[in-house]
Amino acid sequence: GQGVDEPLSATGFRQADAAGLFLSNVKFTHVFSSDLLRAKETAAAILGKNRFCKDLEIKYDARLRERKYGVAEGRPLADLKAMAKDAGEQCPSFTPSGGETLDEVRGRARDFFEFLCRLAIELEQKEHSKPGAPGRSSGTSGERFVFPWTNHCSEAEPSSEGGGSSMVLDANILVVSHGAYMRNWIGYFVSDLNCTLPANLTKSQLSSVSPNTGVSHFIIKLENGNLLKPEIMCVCLNQDSHL
């Protein structure tokens, strides 16, 4: 939850370093993290292993915090399940006293995602405003960001015309958050925004919580700056081969 702001364990630091090595050749344009300590330390460890953007500023955002669990915070998962059972409900839909509902968590995720979309549109507009600057959609400007997905993800893996796991993008954004929050965010992508999923993804995988430092990768397209109808493709979900 939010109320127990503990640092990473020794295992957590090893996992964060492994994720950093896995993503070391990806050139990020922006990094956002939950403002809880375990997420801050994870984001810093990932950037610390990166070949291109060790000095990139990490921006902390309270909208990326884990779900608030109220009276259940800091207690074992078994206690939360027992509370839900006593209330005649099931996890994760059960909301402990003082906690956030799933709709409230999804509202935070939606607000943050719309903020990211506006950021990407502003970047594109700045690019177009430069004298003589061609549009990035032409493939003649922008940078290529190499993703380490070969042999790890579905056949839906994007690639450039030249082959390989690289694309021309306006922005390449790393977001470091928490398991229950991200499950809600992905649920918003799928149910509200019709996110395209890998063909081999099962229903149980879609509803599961990411392992610690699991990596999910989404390609977002905003045609003509349209914030209302983003095209979202999930390249891979909760990838943990680096562990």
Short mmCIF file of C-alpha atoms in Angstrom, two decimals:
data_model
loop_
_atom_site.label_atom_id
_atom_site.label_comp_id
_atom_site.label_asym_id
_atom_site.label_seq_id
_atom_site.Cartn_x
_atom_site.Cartn_y
_atom_site.Cartn_z
CA GLY A 1 0.00 0.00 0.00
CA GLN A 2 0.92 3.66 0.46
CA GLY A 3 1.23 3.94 4.22
CA VAL A 4 4.27 1.70 4.63
CA ASP A 5 7.10 3.41 2.74
CA GLU A 6 9.90 0.89 3.13
CA PRO A 7 13.07 0.71 1.00
CA LEU A 8 13.83 -2.21 -1.29
CA SER A 9 15.17 -5.39 0.26
CA ALA A 10 18.49 -6.88 -0.85
CA THR A 11 16.50 -9.09 -3.24
CA GLY A 12 14.64 -6.04 -4.52
CA PHE A 13 17.89 -4.26 -5.35
CA ARG A 14 19.15 -7.34 -7.22
CA GLN A 15 15.91 -7.47 -9.20
CA ALA A 16 16.10 -3.75 -10.02
CA ASP A 17 19.70 -4.13 -11.19
CA ALA A 18 18.66 -7.08 -13.38
CA ALA A 19 15.89 -5.00 -14.93
CA GLY A 20 18.40 -2.20 -15.53
CA LEU A 21 20.77 -4.54 -17.35
CA PHE A 22 17.86 -5.87 -19.42
CA LEU A 23 16.88 -2.32 -20.44
CA SER A 24 20.44 -0.94 -20.64
CA ASN A 25 20.33 -0.33 -24.41
CA VAL A 26 16.97 1.45 -24.40
CA LYS A 27 17.31 5.22 -24.74
CA PHE A 28 14.50 6.74 -22.70
CA THR A 29 13.31 10.31 -23.25
CA HIS A 30 11.45 10.57 -19.93
CA VAL A 31 11.31 8.67 -16.65
CA PHE A 32 8.41 8.85 -14.20
CA SER A 33 8.19 7.04 -10.89
CA SER A 34 5.83 6.68 -7.99
CA ASP A 35 7.01 8.86 -5.12
CA LEU A 36 7.17 5.86 -2.77
CA LEU A 37 10.72 4.88 -1.81
CA ARG A 38 10.71 1.34 -3.28
CA ALA A 39 9.71 2.70 -6.69
CA LYS A 40 12.22 5.58 -6.49
CA GLU A 41 15.03 3.14 -5.76
CA THR A 42 13.93 0.85 -8.60
CA ALA A 43 13.87 3.71 -11.10
CA ALA A 44 17.31 4.91 -9.97
CA ALA A 45 18.76 1.39 -10.27
CA ILE A 46 17.37 0.98 -13.79
CA LEU A 47 18.82 4.29 -14.95
CA GLY A 48 22.11 3.51 -13.22
CA LYS A 49 22.63 0.58 -15.59
CA ASN A 50 21.60 2.47 -18.72
CA ARG A 51 24.18 3.20 -21.43
CA PHE A 52 22.51 6.39 -22.66
CA CYS A 53 20.55 8.18 -19.96
CA LYS A 54 22.12 7.73 -16.53
CA ASP A 55 21.67 11.46 -15.90
CA LEU A 56 18.05 11.70 -17.06
CA GLU A 57 15.86 13.37 -14.44
CA ILE A 58 13.39 11.07 -12.69
CA LYS A 59 10.09 12.84 -12.12
CA TYR A 60 8.09 11.59 -9.13
CA ASP A 61 4.31 11.55 -9.30
CA ALA A 62 1.87 10.64 -6.52
CA ARG A 63 -0.63 9.44 -9.14
CA LEU A 64 1.65 6.40 -9.64
CA ARG A 65 1.44 5.27 -6.01
CA GLU A 66 0.25 1.81 -5.09
CA ARG A 67 -3.42 1.35 -4.24
CA LYS A 68 -4.26 2.63 -0.77
CA TYR A 69 -5.39 -0.28 1.43
CA GLY A 70 -6.52 1.62 4.53
CA VAL A 71 -6.64 -0.53 7.67
CA ALA A 72 -5.00 -3.44 5.77
CA GLU A 73 -1.80 -1.56 4.94
CA GLY A 74 1.38 -3.16 6.22
CA ARG A 75 -0.44 -6.41 7.04
CA PRO A 76 -0.09 -9.82 5.33
CA LEU A 77 -2.14 -10.55 2.22
CA ALA A 78 -3.90 -13.31 4.20
CA ASP A 79 -5.35 -10.62 6.50
CA LEU A 80 -6.76 -8.72 3.52
CA LYS A 81 -8.33 -11.90 2.16
CA ALA A 82 -9.84 -12.64 5.57
CA MET A 83 -11.32 -9.13 5.72
CA ALA A 84 -12.82 -9.61 2.27
CA LYS A 85 -14.29 -12.99 3.25
CA ASP A 86 -15.85 -11.52 6.40
CA ALA A 87 -17.43 -8.83 4.22
CA GLY A 88 -18.76 -11.43 1.77
CA GLU A 89 -16.50 -10.15 -1.01
CA GLN A 90 -13.38 -11.27 -2.85
CA CYS A 91 -10.01 -9.71 -3.53
CA PRO A 92 -9.10 -7.55 -5.40
CA SER A 93 -12.53 -5.88 -5.63
CA PHE A 94 -12.84 -5.64 -1.82
CA THR A 95 -12.06 -2.21 -0.39
CA PRO A 96 -10.86 -2.17 3.25
CA SER A 97 -11.96 0.67 5.50
CA GLY A 98 -10.01 3.79 4.55
CA GLY A 99 -8.78 2.24 1.30
CA GLU A 100 -9.21 3.20 -2.35
CA THR A 101 -11.82 1.57 -4.54
CA LEU A 102 -10.72 0.05 -7.86
CA ASP A 103 -12.55 2.88 -9.65
CA GLU A 104 -10.54 5.45 -7.71
CA VAL A 105 -7.27 3.72 -8.61
CA ARG A 106 -8.32 3.54 -12.25
CA GLY A 107 -9.16 7.25 -12.14
CA ARG A 108 -5.59 8.02 -11.06
CA ALA A 109 -4.23 5.80 -13.83
CA ARG A 110 -6.46 7.44 -16.45
CA ASP A 111 -5.43 10.92 -15.30
CA PHE A 112 -1.73 10.07 -15.48
CA PHE A 113 -2.06 8.38 -18.89
CA GLU A 114 -3.86 11.40 -20.34
CA PHE A 115 -1.04 13.56 -18.96
CA LEU A 116 1.50 11.36 -20.83
CA CYS A 117 -0.52 11.66 -24.04
CA ARG A 118 -0.56 15.46 -23.77
CA LEU A 119 3.20 15.39 -23.17
CA ALA A 120 3.76 13.34 -26.35
CA ILE A 121 1.57 15.68 -28.40
CA GLU A 122 3.48 18.71 -27.12
CA LEU A 123 6.76 17.04 -28.11
CA GLU A 124 5.48 16.42 -31.62
CA GLN A 125 4.21 19.98 -31.96
CA LYS A 126 7.60 21.34 -30.88
CA GLU A 127 9.28 19.11 -33.47
CA HIS A 128 6.99 20.34 -36.25
CA SER A 129 7.50 23.98 -35.22
CA LYS A 130 11.23 23.81 -35.95
CA PRO A 131 12.10 25.47 -39.29
CA GLY A 132 12.39 22.83 -42.01
CA ALA A 133 11.76 19.97 -39.60
CA PRO A 134 10.11 16.97 -41.28
CA GLY A 135 7.38 15.08 -39.43
CA ARG A 136 8.54 12.12 -37.42
CA SER A 137 5.92 9.99 -39.09
CA SER A 138 7.99 10.28 -42.27
CA GLY A 139 10.73 8.26 -40.61
CA THR A 140 13.35 10.89 -41.43
CA SER A 141 13.66 12.34 -37.95
CA GLY A 142 13.33 11.13 -34.41
CA GLU A 143 15.51 8.56 -32.73
CA ARG A 144 15.50 4.78 -32.78
CA PHE A 145 15.10 3.11 -29.43
CA VAL A 146 16.32 -0.47 -29.32
CA PHE A 147 14.13 -2.79 -27.27
CA PRO A 148 15.39 -6.14 -25.92
CA TRP A 149 12.28 -8.11 -26.81
CA THR A 150 13.72 -10.65 -29.28
CA ASN A 151 12.62 -14.18 -28.35
CA HIS A 152 10.75 -12.87 -25.29
CA CYS A 153 7.49 -11.53 -26.66
CA SER A 154 4.70 -12.30 -29.04
CA GLU A 155 4.75 -12.23 -32.81
CA ALA A 156 3.16 -8.77 -32.50
CA GLU A 157 6.59 -7.33 -31.76
CA PRO A 158 7.02 -4.05 -33.68
CA SER A 159 9.99 -3.51 -35.91
CA SER A 160 11.37 -0.91 -38.24
CA GLU A 161 11.54 -1.33 -42.00
CA GLY A 162 15.18 -2.22 -41.65
CA GLY A 163 14.37 -5.10 -39.33
CA GLY A 164 15.22 -5.55 -35.69
CA SER A 165 13.49 -4.35 -32.58
CA SER A 166 13.57 -0.60 -33.12
CA MET A 167 11.04 2.09 -33.95
CA VAL A 168 10.95 5.80 -34.68
CA LEU A 169 9.16 7.40 -31.75
CA ASP A 170 8.33 10.87 -30.48
CA ALA A 171 8.84 9.74 -26.90
CA ASN A 172 10.05 6.63 -25.12
CA ILE A 173 8.82 6.79 -21.55
CA LEU A 174 9.80 4.61 -18.60
CA VAL A 175 7.15 4.45 -15.87
CA VAL A 176 7.97 2.76 -12.55
CA SER A 177 4.97 1.95 -10.37
CA HIS A 178 3.39 -0.88 -8.34
CA GLY A 179 1.63 -4.20 -8.94
CA ALA A 180 -2.00 -3.55 -7.98
CA TYR A 181 -1.92 -0.08 -9.53
CA MET A 182 -0.51 -1.36 -12.82
CA ARG A 183 -3.07 -4.17 -13.00
CA ASN A 184 -5.78 -1.48 -12.80
CA TRP A 185 -4.02 0.65 -15.43
CA ILE A 186 -3.79 -2.30 -17.82
CA GLY A 187 -7.46 -3.06 -17.15
CA TYR A 188 -8.26 0.51 -18.20
CA PHE A 189 -6.24 0.06 -21.40
CA VAL A 190 -8.08 -3.13 -22.29
CA SER A 191 -11.66 -2.38 -21.22
CA ASP A 192 -11.86 1.34 -21.94
CA LEU A 193 -9.34 1.89 -24.74
CA ASN A 194 -9.48 -1.46 -26.60
CA CYS A 195 -5.77 -2.18 -26.27
CA THR A 196 -4.52 -4.80 -28.74
CA LEU A 197 -3.03 -7.75 -26.86
CA PRO A 198 -0.46 -10.40 -27.83
CA ALA A 199 -2.21 -13.41 -29.36
CA ASN A 200 -0.64 -15.81 -26.87
CA LEU A 201 -1.75 -13.91 -23.75
CA THR A 202 -4.15 -15.85 -21.51
CA LYS A 203 -6.97 -14.38 -19.44
CA SER A 204 -5.21 -15.35 -16.20
CA GLN A 205 -2.00 -13.62 -17.34
CA LEU A 206 -3.98 -10.48 -18.14
CA SER A 207 -5.50 -10.34 -14.65
CA SER A 208 -2.35 -11.31 -12.73
CA VAL A 209 -0.15 -8.91 -10.79
CA SER A 210 3.25 -8.26 -12.32
CA PRO A 211 6.24 -9.88 -10.60
CA ASN A 212 8.60 -7.41 -8.96
CA THR A 213 10.43 -5.49 -11.74
CA GLY A 214 8.27 -7.15 -14.37
CA VAL A 215 8.36 -5.17 -17.62
CA SER A 216 5.34 -4.37 -19.78
CA HIS A 217 5.72 -2.56 -23.09
CA PHE A 218 3.02 -0.60 -24.90
CA ILE A 219 3.12 1.31 -28.18
CA ILE A 220 0.78 4.32 -28.14
CA LYS A 221 -0.27 6.11 -31.34
CA LEU A 222 -2.12 9.43 -31.24
CA GLU A 223 -3.31 10.08 -34.78
CA ASN A 224 -3.49 13.82 -35.53
CA GLY A 225 -3.04 14.59 -31.85
CA ASN A 226 -6.34 12.90 -30.94
CA LEU A 227 -6.34 12.37 -27.17
CA LEU A 228 -9.76 10.72 -27.21
CA LYS A 229 -8.87 7.74 -29.39
CA PRO A 230 -5.34 6.54 -28.71
CA GLU A 231 -4.30 3.33 -30.48
CA ILE A 232 -2.62 1.07 -27.94
CA MET A 233 -0.73 -2.13 -28.66
CA CYS A 234 0.65 -4.32 -25.89
CA VAL A 235 3.97 -5.73 -27.07
CA CYS A 236 4.49 -7.78 -23.93
CA LEU A 237 3.05 -7.98 -20.44
CA ASN A 238 4.80 -8.61 -17.11
CA GLN A 239 7.98 -9.80 -18.83
CA ASP A 240 10.33 -11.33 -16.25
CA SER A 241 13.01 -13.21 -18.20
CA HIS A 242 15.66 -10.91 -16.70
CA LEU A 243 14.93 -12.49 -13.31
#
